[in-house]
Amino acid sequence: MKTSGLGDWRRTHFTSQVVPELEGAEVVVMGYVGNIRDLGSLKFFTLHDREGYLQITAPKGKVGEEILAWIDQLTPQSCVAVRGRVIRARQAPRGVEVVPLEVKLLNPALSPLPLEPTGKIKSNLDTRLDSRLLDLRRPRQVAIFKIKHEIVRIARDFLTRKGFLEVQTPKIVATATESGAALFPVTYFEREAFLSQSPQLYKEVLTGCFDRVFEIGPIFRAEEHDTPRHLNETTSIDLEAAFVSQEEVMGILEEMLVEIFTGIRERCGGELRTLERTLEIPEKPFPRLTYDEVLRRLEEHGLKLRWGEDLPTPAERKLGELMRGPYFITEWPTSIKPFYIMPREGREEVCEAFDLMYGELELASGGTRIHREELLTRRLREKGLKPENFESHLKNFRYGMPPHAGFGLGLDRLTMVVTGVSNIREVVLFPRDRGRLTP
Ligand code: AMO
């Protein structure tokens, strides 16, 4: 079938903007072909775009033969443009349809497709991710990414209002920050470098000049996990503030989450309905459990952990049964938190770190940081790291670094919670996991 270019055609409306009130108007819509049906006296197809869908109806005798023949040859998901007249039609899905005056095939789609495009036949996640473009044309997926867009927008507005400057720090770095085992090496000319696990060290240093900073960017973890909540590349919302300790940043985190949940409920009603998600807005202050309390509660439920152990998956699962919604875990053992976290004065085995959990899922972690060089150097050694490798970082602490605190919040995990999706791969456009490097 003949394809054409756009020529002088310009879209006048997204499908969702074509409403019964426009009856009689001429519109130009562009998008992808959905269901095609032939009722003998009538041929019609649905046209989808990012905002929704519209029925294009071609009654025999009312539209030209060439248009009827054109519809006969259409394949699902082909890219088309339709110039037509709006008709109020009670029997049409949205009470409105467009009768074509002129049509263009902009680009035909292959038939059969690797994915049943309407989603009526369920495809497994791997098949969907392999043909992600087709998958992302579906209303459910569009809803997830519109919500994610709003989460980022609300977070950015909120942090800007709170006086944070948005920054961009290097993603090719020389050292680990979170744990030596989980680094991706890259060849950096004649040296070895790594993909950044976290903007941790840079955001800390920037508090010494910009006072309050945040970054929304990728973090890379070479962990071999294959779970519904881990990826090897994920996005985090990181922030860091000078002259505060963990209590203040926990307050900011709580306020930001409430603002995100409230904002999504207000702005994304349609998307939440598409996802059949009722969003409960958490109340401040979120419950706070100390690490010791967590261990006690777990033991009461038959799960005994050794003090100083990180929470294994079964423990997180059990906690998720006991605690719905968001809650903090505080007063962690120093030994399981990174070197930059401030040990408690007078009780060094415990530190000023917190995790924000949502049920069984860890959403964020943060804490008060060490701002004195001697202590930082000692903690590096205690962690088995070489202070020499951190010289370019450590020297900043000789120039009057302020006391500071911050956190890193997993954007993809937060999107899972807001959308109610249980696999992180669904909320990332092109996920990277152990087995997936394309598309
Ligand atoms: P942490 O390593 O806990 O802390 O990471 C912060 C948050 O990022 C998310 N996250 C992940 N999400 C998906 N897949 C992964 N592999 C993954 N790894 C981390 C989680 C986690 O809570 N520098 C500290 C933060 C700080 O102290 O400011 C850090 O990176 O939601």
Short mmCIF file of C-alpha atoms and ligand atoms in Angstrom, two decimals:
data_model
loop_
_atom_site.label_atom_id
_atom_site.label_comp_id
_atom_site.label_asym_id
_atom_site.label_seq_id
_atom_site.Cartn_x
_atom_site.Cartn_y
_atom_site.Cartn_z
CA MET A 1 0.00 0.00 0.00
CA LYS A 2 1.21 3.50 -0.81
CA THR A 3 2.82 5.38 2.06
CA SER A 4 3.06 9.16 2.24
CA GLY A 5 4.96 11.79 4.12
CA LEU A 6 3.31 14.31 6.39
CA GLY A 7 3.30 16.91 3.60
CA ASP A 8 1.53 19.98 4.92
CA TRP A 9 -0.63 17.94 7.33
CA ARG A 10 -0.45 18.96 10.98
CA ARG A 11 -2.18 17.21 13.85
CA THR A 12 -5.01 19.35 15.20
CA HIS A 13 -6.03 17.15 18.15
CA PHE A 14 -4.90 14.25 20.27
CA THR A 15 -7.61 11.56 20.15
CA SER A 16 -8.77 12.40 23.69
CA GLN A 17 -9.37 16.01 22.62
CA VAL A 18 -11.91 14.92 20.00
CA VAL A 19 -15.14 15.20 21.99
CA PRO A 20 -18.86 15.13 21.00
CA GLU A 21 -19.00 18.93 21.43
CA LEU A 22 -16.78 19.25 18.35
CA GLU A 23 -19.54 17.78 16.17
CA GLY A 24 -19.23 18.96 12.57
CA ALA A 25 -15.64 20.18 12.95
CA GLU A 26 -12.85 18.96 10.73
CA VAL A 27 -9.90 17.44 12.60
CA VAL A 28 -6.57 15.84 11.77
CA VAL A 29 -5.53 13.00 14.09
CA MET A 30 -2.39 10.90 13.88
CA GLY A 31 -1.45 7.69 15.61
CA TYR A 32 -1.54 3.90 15.44
CA VAL A 33 -4.20 1.54 14.17
CA GLY A 34 -5.93 -0.59 16.81
CA ASN A 35 -8.85 -2.92 16.10
CA ILE A 36 -10.09 -3.02 12.53
CA ARG A 37 -13.63 -4.21 11.79
CA ASP A 38 -15.73 -4.71 8.72
CA LEU A 39 -19.51 -4.83 9.19
CA GLY A 40 -20.33 -4.90 5.49
CA SER A 41 -22.13 -1.57 5.29
CA LEU A 42 -19.56 -0.02 7.57
CA LYS A 43 -15.84 -0.34 8.14
CA PHE A 44 -14.14 1.10 11.16
CA PHE A 45 -10.93 1.07 13.10
CA THR A 46 -9.65 2.59 16.31
CA LEU A 47 -6.82 5.06 16.20
CA HIS A 48 -4.61 5.25 19.29
CA ASP A 49 -2.18 7.87 20.42
CA ARG A 50 -0.48 8.67 23.75
CA GLU A 51 -3.62 10.30 25.09
CA GLY A 52 -6.22 7.69 24.23
CA TYR A 53 -8.16 6.37 21.28
CA LEU A 54 -10.84 7.36 18.80
CA GLN A 55 -13.12 5.45 16.47
CA ILE A 56 -12.72 6.16 12.76
CA THR A 57 -15.92 5.13 10.99
CA ALA A 58 -16.30 4.72 7.25
CA PRO A 59 -19.93 4.08 6.16
CA LYS A 60 -20.25 2.75 2.60
CA GLY A 61 -21.73 5.34 0.31
CA LYS A 62 -20.62 8.19 2.56
CA VAL A 63 -16.87 7.85 2.12
CA GLY A 64 -14.96 7.29 -1.07
CA GLU A 65 -14.26 3.78 -2.37
CA GLU A 66 -10.53 4.46 -2.14
CA ILE A 67 -10.81 5.03 1.62
CA LEU A 68 -12.74 1.76 2.09
CA ALA A 69 -10.09 -0.09 0.09
CA TRP A 70 -7.38 1.61 2.15
CA ILE A 71 -8.97 0.39 5.43
CA ASP A 72 -9.11 -3.15 4.01
CA GLN A 73 -5.35 -3.15 3.69
CA LEU A 74 -4.50 -1.67 7.09
CA THR A 75 -2.49 -3.72 9.56
CA PRO A 76 -2.66 -3.19 13.34
CA GLN A 77 -0.17 -0.67 14.78
CA SER A 78 0.51 0.96 11.42
CA CYS A 79 1.14 4.67 11.73
CA VAL A 80 -1.61 6.68 10.04
CA ALA A 81 -3.06 10.17 9.73
CA VAL A 82 -6.75 10.87 9.24
CA ARG A 83 -8.43 14.10 8.21
CA GLY A 84 -12.11 13.80 8.92
CA ARG A 85 -15.32 15.18 10.30
CA VAL A 86 -16.41 14.77 13.92
CA ILE A 87 -19.77 13.05 14.42
CA ARG A 88 -21.60 12.71 17.71
CA ALA A 89 -22.35 8.96 17.96
CA ARG A 90 -23.95 7.48 21.03
CA GLN A 91 -23.03 3.93 20.01
CA ALA A 92 -19.31 4.76 19.61
CA PRO A 93 -17.04 4.03 22.59
CA ARG A 94 -16.47 7.66 23.58
CA GLY A 95 -19.73 9.03 22.19
CA VAL A 96 -17.88 10.40 19.22
CA GLU A 97 -16.40 9.21 15.94
CA VAL A 98 -14.62 10.66 12.98
CA VAL A 99 -15.69 10.01 9.40
CA PRO A 100 -12.60 10.20 7.18
CA LEU A 101 -12.34 12.67 4.31
CA GLU A 102 -8.73 11.89 3.52
CA VAL A 103 -6.26 9.37 4.93
CA LYS A 104 -2.51 8.77 4.87
CA LEU A 105 -0.51 5.68 5.63
CA LEU A 106 2.63 7.14 7.18
CA ASN A 107 4.32 3.82 7.93
CA PRO A 108 2.87 0.29 7.82
CA ALA A 109 3.47 -2.16 10.68
CA LEU A 110 4.56 -5.71 10.16
CA SER A 111 1.96 -8.44 10.40
CA PRO A 112 1.76 -10.53 12.51
CA LEU A 113 3.30 -8.55 15.36
CA PRO A 114 5.45 -10.15 18.09
CA LEU A 115 3.01 -8.81 20.67
CA GLU A 116 -0.76 -8.75 20.64
CA PRO A 117 -1.10 -4.98 20.68
CA THR A 118 -4.34 -4.42 22.61
CA GLY A 119 -3.14 -6.46 25.58
CA LYS A 120 -6.20 -8.74 25.41
CA ILE A 121 -3.86 -11.69 25.10
CA LYS A 122 -1.35 -11.55 27.94
CA SER A 123 2.30 -11.67 26.92
CA ASN A 124 5.06 -12.49 29.37
CA LEU A 125 7.27 -9.67 30.58
CA ASP A 126 10.30 -10.76 28.53
CA THR A 127 8.32 -10.72 25.29
CA ARG A 128 6.94 -7.32 26.21
CA LEU A 129 10.37 -5.91 27.02
CA ASP A 130 11.79 -7.33 23.78
CA SER A 131 9.19 -5.35 21.81
CA ARG A 132 9.02 -2.47 24.23
CA LEU A 133 7.83 0.11 21.69
CA LEU A 134 4.64 -1.86 21.05
CA ASP A 135 4.25 -2.52 24.75
CA LEU A 136 4.65 1.17 25.60
CA ARG A 137 1.79 2.11 23.29
CA ARG A 138 -0.63 0.38 25.66
CA PRO A 139 -2.69 2.55 28.02
CA ARG A 140 -1.41 0.76 31.13
CA GLN A 141 2.21 1.42 30.29
CA VAL A 142 1.50 5.01 29.24
CA ALA A 143 -0.21 5.52 32.62
CA ILE A 144 2.85 4.22 34.52
CA PHE A 145 5.24 6.57 32.75
CA LYS A 146 2.94 9.58 33.02
CA ILE A 147 2.81 8.95 36.76
CA LYS A 148 6.59 8.61 36.88
CA HIS A 149 6.91 11.91 35.03
CA GLU A 150 4.68 13.57 37.63
CA ILE A 151 6.61 12.02 40.54
CA VAL A 152 9.81 13.57 39.22
CA ARG A 153 8.11 16.90 38.57
CA ILE A 154 6.61 17.05 42.07
CA ALA A 155 9.93 16.04 43.69
CA ARG A 156 11.82 18.65 41.68
CA ASP A 157 9.30 21.41 42.52
CA PHE A 158 9.28 20.41 46.17
CA LEU A 159 13.06 20.36 46.55
CA THR A 160 13.46 23.63 44.66
CA ARG A 161 10.96 25.21 47.04
CA LYS A 162 12.93 23.85 49.98
CA GLY A 163 16.05 25.63 48.73
CA PHE A 164 17.87 22.70 47.06
CA LEU A 165 19.95 23.30 43.92
CA GLU A 166 19.73 20.62 41.25
CA VAL A 167 23.17 19.34 40.28
CA GLN A 168 24.74 16.81 37.90
CA THR A 169 27.72 14.82 39.13
CA PRO A 170 30.04 12.49 37.17
CA LYS A 171 28.90 8.98 36.37
CA ILE A 172 32.41 7.81 35.48
CA VAL A 173 34.27 7.69 38.77
CA ALA A 174 37.46 6.41 40.36
CA THR A 175 36.16 4.79 43.57
CA ALA A 176 33.34 2.82 45.11
CA THR A 177 31.05 4.46 47.61
CA GLU A 178 28.59 1.76 48.58
CA SER A 179 30.51 -1.53 48.53
CA GLY A 180 33.57 -2.61 46.57
CA ALA A 181 31.91 -5.72 45.17
CA ALA A 182 29.19 -4.00 43.24
CA LEU A 183 31.13 -1.89 40.71
CA PHE A 184 31.05 -1.96 36.93
CA PRO A 185 34.55 -1.35 35.61
CA VAL A 186 35.03 0.73 32.48
CA THR A 187 38.16 1.34 30.48
CA TYR A 188 39.05 4.99 30.86
CA PHE A 189 41.91 5.53 28.43
CA GLU A 190 44.92 3.87 30.09
CA ARG A 191 43.24 3.57 33.49
CA GLU A 192 40.41 1.63 35.04
CA ALA A 193 37.38 3.61 36.12
CA PHE A 194 33.89 2.62 37.29
CA LEU A 195 30.27 3.52 36.72
CA SER A 196 29.01 5.51 39.68
CA GLN A 197 27.10 3.58 42.35
CA SER A 198 25.79 6.77 43.92
CA PRO A 199 26.48 10.52 43.78
CA GLN A 200 27.29 10.17 47.48
CA LEU A 201 30.76 11.74 47.73
CA TYR A 202 30.06 14.56 45.26
CA LYS A 203 26.75 15.54 46.82
CA GLU A 204 28.41 15.63 50.25
CA VAL A 205 31.22 17.87 49.03
CA LEU A 206 28.74 20.20 47.30
CA THR A 207 27.06 20.97 50.63
CA GLY A 208 30.33 22.76 51.44
CA CYS A 209 29.58 25.37 48.75
CA PHE A 210 25.93 25.13 47.67
CA ASP A 211 24.52 24.22 51.09
CA ARG A 212 21.60 22.12 49.77
CA VAL A 213 21.77 20.03 46.60
CA PHE A 214 19.79 17.31 44.89
CA GLU A 215 20.34 15.11 41.87
CA ILE A 216 17.97 12.87 39.93
CA GLY A 217 20.16 10.53 37.97
CA PRO A 218 21.29 7.00 37.19
CA ILE A 219 23.15 4.78 39.64
CA PHE A 220 24.85 1.55 38.61
CA ARG A 221 25.09 -1.58 40.73
CA ALA A 222 26.95 -4.67 39.53
CA GLU A 223 24.99 -6.91 41.91
CA GLU A 224 24.02 -10.27 40.55
CA HIS A 225 20.55 -10.11 42.08
CA ASP A 226 17.69 -11.38 40.00
CA THR A 227 14.74 -10.04 41.93
CA PRO A 228 11.60 -8.04 41.13
CA ARG A 229 13.08 -5.03 42.97
CA HIS A 230 16.71 -4.83 41.81
CA LEU A 231 18.15 -3.53 38.55
CA ASN A 232 21.75 -2.97 37.58
CA GLU A 233 20.95 0.54 36.41
CA THR A 234 18.34 2.49 38.31
CA THR A 235 17.47 6.13 39.02
CA SER A 236 17.81 7.72 42.40
CA ILE A 237 16.66 10.99 43.87
CA ASP A 238 19.61 11.98 46.01
CA LEU A 239 19.81 14.96 48.29
CA GLU A 240 22.25 16.40 50.77
CA ALA A 241 22.02 19.41 53.08
CA ALA A 242 24.56 21.34 55.17
CA PHE A 243 24.16 22.22 58.86
CA VAL A 244 21.54 19.55 59.56
CA SER A 245 21.48 16.02 60.90
CA GLN A 246 19.39 12.99 59.99
CA GLU A 247 16.22 14.17 61.79
CA GLU A 248 15.84 17.14 59.43
CA VAL A 249 16.35 15.12 56.26
CA MET A 250 13.94 12.45 57.50
CA GLY A 251 11.41 15.28 57.89
CA ILE A 252 12.10 16.44 54.31
CA LEU A 253 11.71 12.88 53.03
CA GLU A 254 8.38 12.44 54.82
CA GLU A 255 7.06 15.75 53.56
CA MET A 256 8.22 15.01 50.01
CA LEU A 257 6.55 11.59 49.96
CA VAL A 258 3.26 12.97 51.25
CA GLU A 259 3.43 15.72 48.62
CA ILE A 260 4.13 13.16 45.89
CA PHE A 261 1.27 10.86 46.93
CA THR A 262 -1.13 13.80 47.25
CA GLY A 263 -0.03 15.31 43.96
CA ILE A 264 -0.36 12.03 42.08
CA ARG A 265 -3.85 11.50 43.45
CA GLU A 266 -4.83 14.99 42.36
CA ARG A 267 -3.17 15.06 38.95
CA CYS A 268 -3.25 11.45 37.79
CA GLY A 269 -6.79 10.28 38.57
CA GLY A 270 -7.26 8.84 35.07
CA GLU A 271 -3.93 7.02 35.12
CA LEU A 272 -4.62 5.55 38.58
CA ARG A 273 -8.00 4.34 37.30
CA THR A 274 -6.33 2.72 34.28
CA LEU A 275 -4.03 0.92 36.73
CA GLU A 276 -6.97 0.12 39.07
CA ARG A 277 -4.93 1.65 41.86
CA THR A 278 -6.33 3.35 44.95
CA LEU A 279 -3.60 5.44 46.47
CA GLU A 280 -3.67 5.95 50.21
CA ILE A 281 -1.90 9.08 51.34
CA PRO A 282 0.46 8.29 54.23
CA GLU A 283 0.22 10.34 57.38
CA LYS A 284 3.12 12.20 58.95
CA PRO A 285 5.08 11.44 61.04
CA PHE A 286 5.84 7.98 59.66
CA PRO A 287 6.38 5.30 62.32
CA ARG A 288 9.99 5.00 63.47
CA LEU A 289 11.42 1.68 64.60
CA THR A 290 14.96 1.26 65.85
CA TYR A 291 17.01 -1.60 64.47
CA ASP A 292 16.83 -3.22 67.95
CA GLU A 293 13.02 -2.98 67.90
CA VAL A 294 12.94 -4.54 64.45
CA LEU A 295 15.02 -7.47 65.70
CA ARG A 296 12.73 -7.86 68.71
CA ARG A 297 9.59 -7.82 66.60
CA LEU A 298 11.01 -10.30 64.14
CA GLU A 299 12.00 -12.63 66.98
CA GLU A 300 8.44 -12.44 68.35
CA HIS A 301 7.37 -13.71 64.93
CA GLY A 302 9.80 -16.57 64.89
CA LEU A 303 12.66 -14.97 62.95
CA LYS A 304 15.84 -14.64 64.99
CA LEU A 305 18.60 -12.43 63.60
CA ARG A 306 22.07 -11.86 64.99
CA TRP A 307 22.67 -8.24 66.12
CA GLY A 308 24.79 -6.60 63.45
CA GLU A 309 23.29 -8.56 60.56
CA ASP A 310 21.69 -6.70 57.66
CA LEU A 311 18.00 -7.54 57.14
CA PRO A 312 17.76 -10.52 54.80
CA THR A 313 14.84 -10.82 52.37
CA PRO A 314 12.70 -13.08 54.63
CA ALA A 315 13.04 -10.47 57.40
CA GLU A 316 11.93 -7.69 55.04
CA ARG A 317 9.02 -9.83 53.95
CA LYS A 318 7.96 -10.44 57.54
CA LEU A 319 8.27 -6.71 58.30
CA GLY A 320 6.07 -6.03 55.28
CA GLU A 321 3.37 -8.22 56.86
CA LEU A 322 3.67 -6.35 60.16
CA MET A 323 3.98 -2.81 58.77
CA ARG A 324 1.84 -1.43 55.96
CA GLY A 325 2.85 1.83 54.28
CA PRO A 326 5.99 3.84 55.01
CA TYR A 327 8.11 3.60 58.17
CA PHE A 328 11.67 4.39 59.16
CA ILE A 329 14.26 2.03 60.62
CA THR A 330 16.87 3.94 62.64
CA GLU A 331 19.90 3.32 64.88
CA TRP A 332 21.58 0.79 62.61
CA PRO A 333 24.75 -1.06 63.57
CA THR A 334 27.72 0.96 62.28
CA SER A 335 29.29 -2.20 60.86
CA ILE A 336 26.61 -2.66 58.16
CA LYS A 337 26.39 0.95 57.02
CA PRO A 338 28.83 2.74 54.68
CA PHE A 339 32.02 4.45 55.88
CA TYR A 340 30.64 7.98 55.54
CA ILE A 341 27.84 7.51 58.11
CA MET A 342 28.34 9.18 61.49
CA PRO A 343 28.76 6.78 64.42
CA ARG A 344 26.81 7.79 67.52
CA GLU A 345 28.91 9.70 70.05
CA GLY A 346 29.58 7.56 73.12
CA ARG A 347 28.06 4.44 71.47
CA GLU A 348 30.08 3.91 68.32
CA GLU A 349 28.62 0.51 67.44
CA VAL A 350 25.40 2.29 66.45
CA CYS A 351 25.20 5.00 63.79
CA GLU A 352 23.07 7.89 62.60
CA ALA A 353 21.63 6.09 59.61
CA PHE A 354 18.05 5.40 58.58
CA ASP A 355 16.22 3.40 55.97
CA LEU A 356 12.78 4.34 54.73
CA MET A 357 10.73 1.22 54.10
CA TYR A 358 7.34 0.84 52.45
CA GLY A 359 5.97 -2.48 53.61
CA GLU A 360 8.68 -4.94 52.64
CA LEU A 361 10.41 -2.64 50.16
CA GLU A 362 13.35 -0.39 51.02
CA LEU A 363 12.69 2.95 49.35
CA ALA A 364 15.50 5.13 50.67
CA SER A 365 18.48 5.22 52.94
CA GLY A 366 20.39 8.08 54.43
CA GLY A 367 21.83 9.58 57.56
CA THR A 368 24.11 12.08 59.21
CA ARG A 369 27.55 12.05 57.61
CA ILE A 370 31.02 12.34 59.05
CA HIS A 371 32.42 15.81 58.35
CA ARG A 372 35.86 15.51 60.06
CA GLU A 373 38.79 14.03 58.22
CA GLU A 374 40.34 12.00 61.08
CA LEU A 375 37.13 10.11 61.75
CA LEU A 376 36.43 9.59 58.05
CA THR A 377 39.94 8.20 57.52
CA ARG A 378 39.55 5.88 60.50
CA ARG A 379 36.19 4.63 59.25
CA LEU A 380 37.61 3.97 55.77
CA ARG A 381 40.36 1.84 57.36
CA GLU A 382 37.87 0.00 59.56
CA LYS A 383 35.90 -0.84 56.42
CA GLY A 384 39.03 -2.27 54.82
CA LEU A 385 39.31 0.62 52.35
CA LYS A 386 42.50 2.52 51.59
CA PRO A 387 42.35 6.24 52.50
CA GLU A 388 44.98 6.91 49.76
CA ASN A 389 42.38 5.95 47.16
CA PHE A 390 40.05 8.63 48.55
CA GLU A 391 42.64 11.42 48.75
CA SER A 392 40.85 13.72 46.29
CA HIS A 393 37.71 13.36 48.40
CA LEU A 394 39.38 13.53 51.81
CA LYS A 395 41.23 16.75 51.08
CA ASN A 396 37.91 18.62 50.96
CA PHE A 397 37.56 17.87 54.65
CA ARG A 398 40.63 20.05 55.29
CA TYR A 399 38.77 23.08 53.89
CA GLY A 400 36.05 23.39 56.52
CA MET A 401 33.37 20.93 55.39
CA PRO A 402 30.10 21.65 57.24
CA PRO A 403 28.15 19.06 59.24
CA HIS A 404 25.68 17.56 56.77
CA ALA A 405 23.08 14.85 56.16
CA GLY A 406 21.12 13.43 53.25
CA PHE A 407 19.49 10.45 51.63
CA GLY A 408 19.07 8.53 48.39
CA LEU A 409 15.53 7.59 47.36
CA GLY A 410 15.03 4.96 44.65
CA LEU A 411 12.81 6.57 41.98
CA ASP A 412 12.00 3.26 40.33
CA ARG A 413 11.02 1.65 43.63
CA LEU A 414 8.93 4.68 44.55
CA THR A 415 7.17 4.40 41.18
CA MET A 416 6.43 0.72 41.95
CA VAL A 417 4.75 1.74 45.20
CA VAL A 418 2.74 4.57 43.67
CA THR A 419 1.55 2.55 40.67
CA GLY A 420 1.11 -0.70 42.60
CA VAL A 421 3.31 -2.58 40.14
CA SER A 422 5.22 -5.51 41.62
CA ASN A 423 8.14 -5.82 39.18
CA ILE A 424 10.63 -2.94 38.87
CA ARG A 425 11.17 -3.78 35.18
CA GLU A 426 7.66 -2.54 34.43
CA VAL A 427 8.41 0.98 35.66
CA VAL A 428 11.70 1.39 33.78
CA LEU A 429 11.55 2.07 30.05
CA PHE A 430 14.47 -0.11 29.03
CA PRO A 431 15.55 -2.06 32.12
CA ARG A 432 19.05 -3.38 32.65
CA ASP A 433 19.33 -6.61 34.57
CA ARG A 434 21.77 -9.52 34.62
CA GLY A 435 20.27 -10.95 31.45
CA ARG A 436 19.18 -7.84 29.59
CA LEU A 437 21.35 -5.33 27.79
CA THR A 438 18.99 -4.65 24.88
CA PRO A 439 16.78 -2.99 23.84
P1 AMO B 1 21.44 2.73 48.86
O1 AMO B 1 22.50 1.84 48.36
O2 AMO B 1 20.57 2.20 49.97
O3 AMO B 1 22.07 4.07 49.46
O4 AMO B 1 20.55 3.22 47.66
C1 AMO B 1 19.52 4.18 47.85
C2 AMO B 1 18.20 3.69 47.29
O5 AMO B 1 18.33 3.41 45.90
C3 AMO B 1 17.53 2.30 45.55
N1 AMO B 1 18.37 1.23 45.01
C4 AMO B 1 18.01 0.38 44.04
N2 AMO B 1 16.87 0.25 43.35
C5 AMO B 1 16.79 -0.73 42.43
N3 AMO B 1 17.80 -1.59 42.15
C6 AMO B 1 18.97 -1.51 42.82
N4 AMO B 1 19.96 -2.34 42.53
C7 AMO B 1 19.11 -0.49 43.82
N5 AMO B 1 20.10 -0.12 44.64
C8 AMO B 1 19.64 0.92 45.35
C9 AMO B 1 16.82 1.84 46.80
C10 AMO B 1 17.73 2.36 47.88
O6 AMO B 1 17.05 2.58 49.11
N6 AMO B 1 24.49 6.71 49.03
C11 AMO B 1 23.39 6.03 49.69
C12 AMO B 1 22.24 6.98 49.93
C13 AMO B 1 22.54 8.04 50.96
O7 AMO B 1 22.97 7.67 52.07
O8 AMO B 1 22.32 9.21 50.68
C14 AMO B 1 22.96 4.86 48.83
O9 AMO B 1 23.32 4.73 47.69
O10 AMO B 1 15.56 2.45 46.85
#
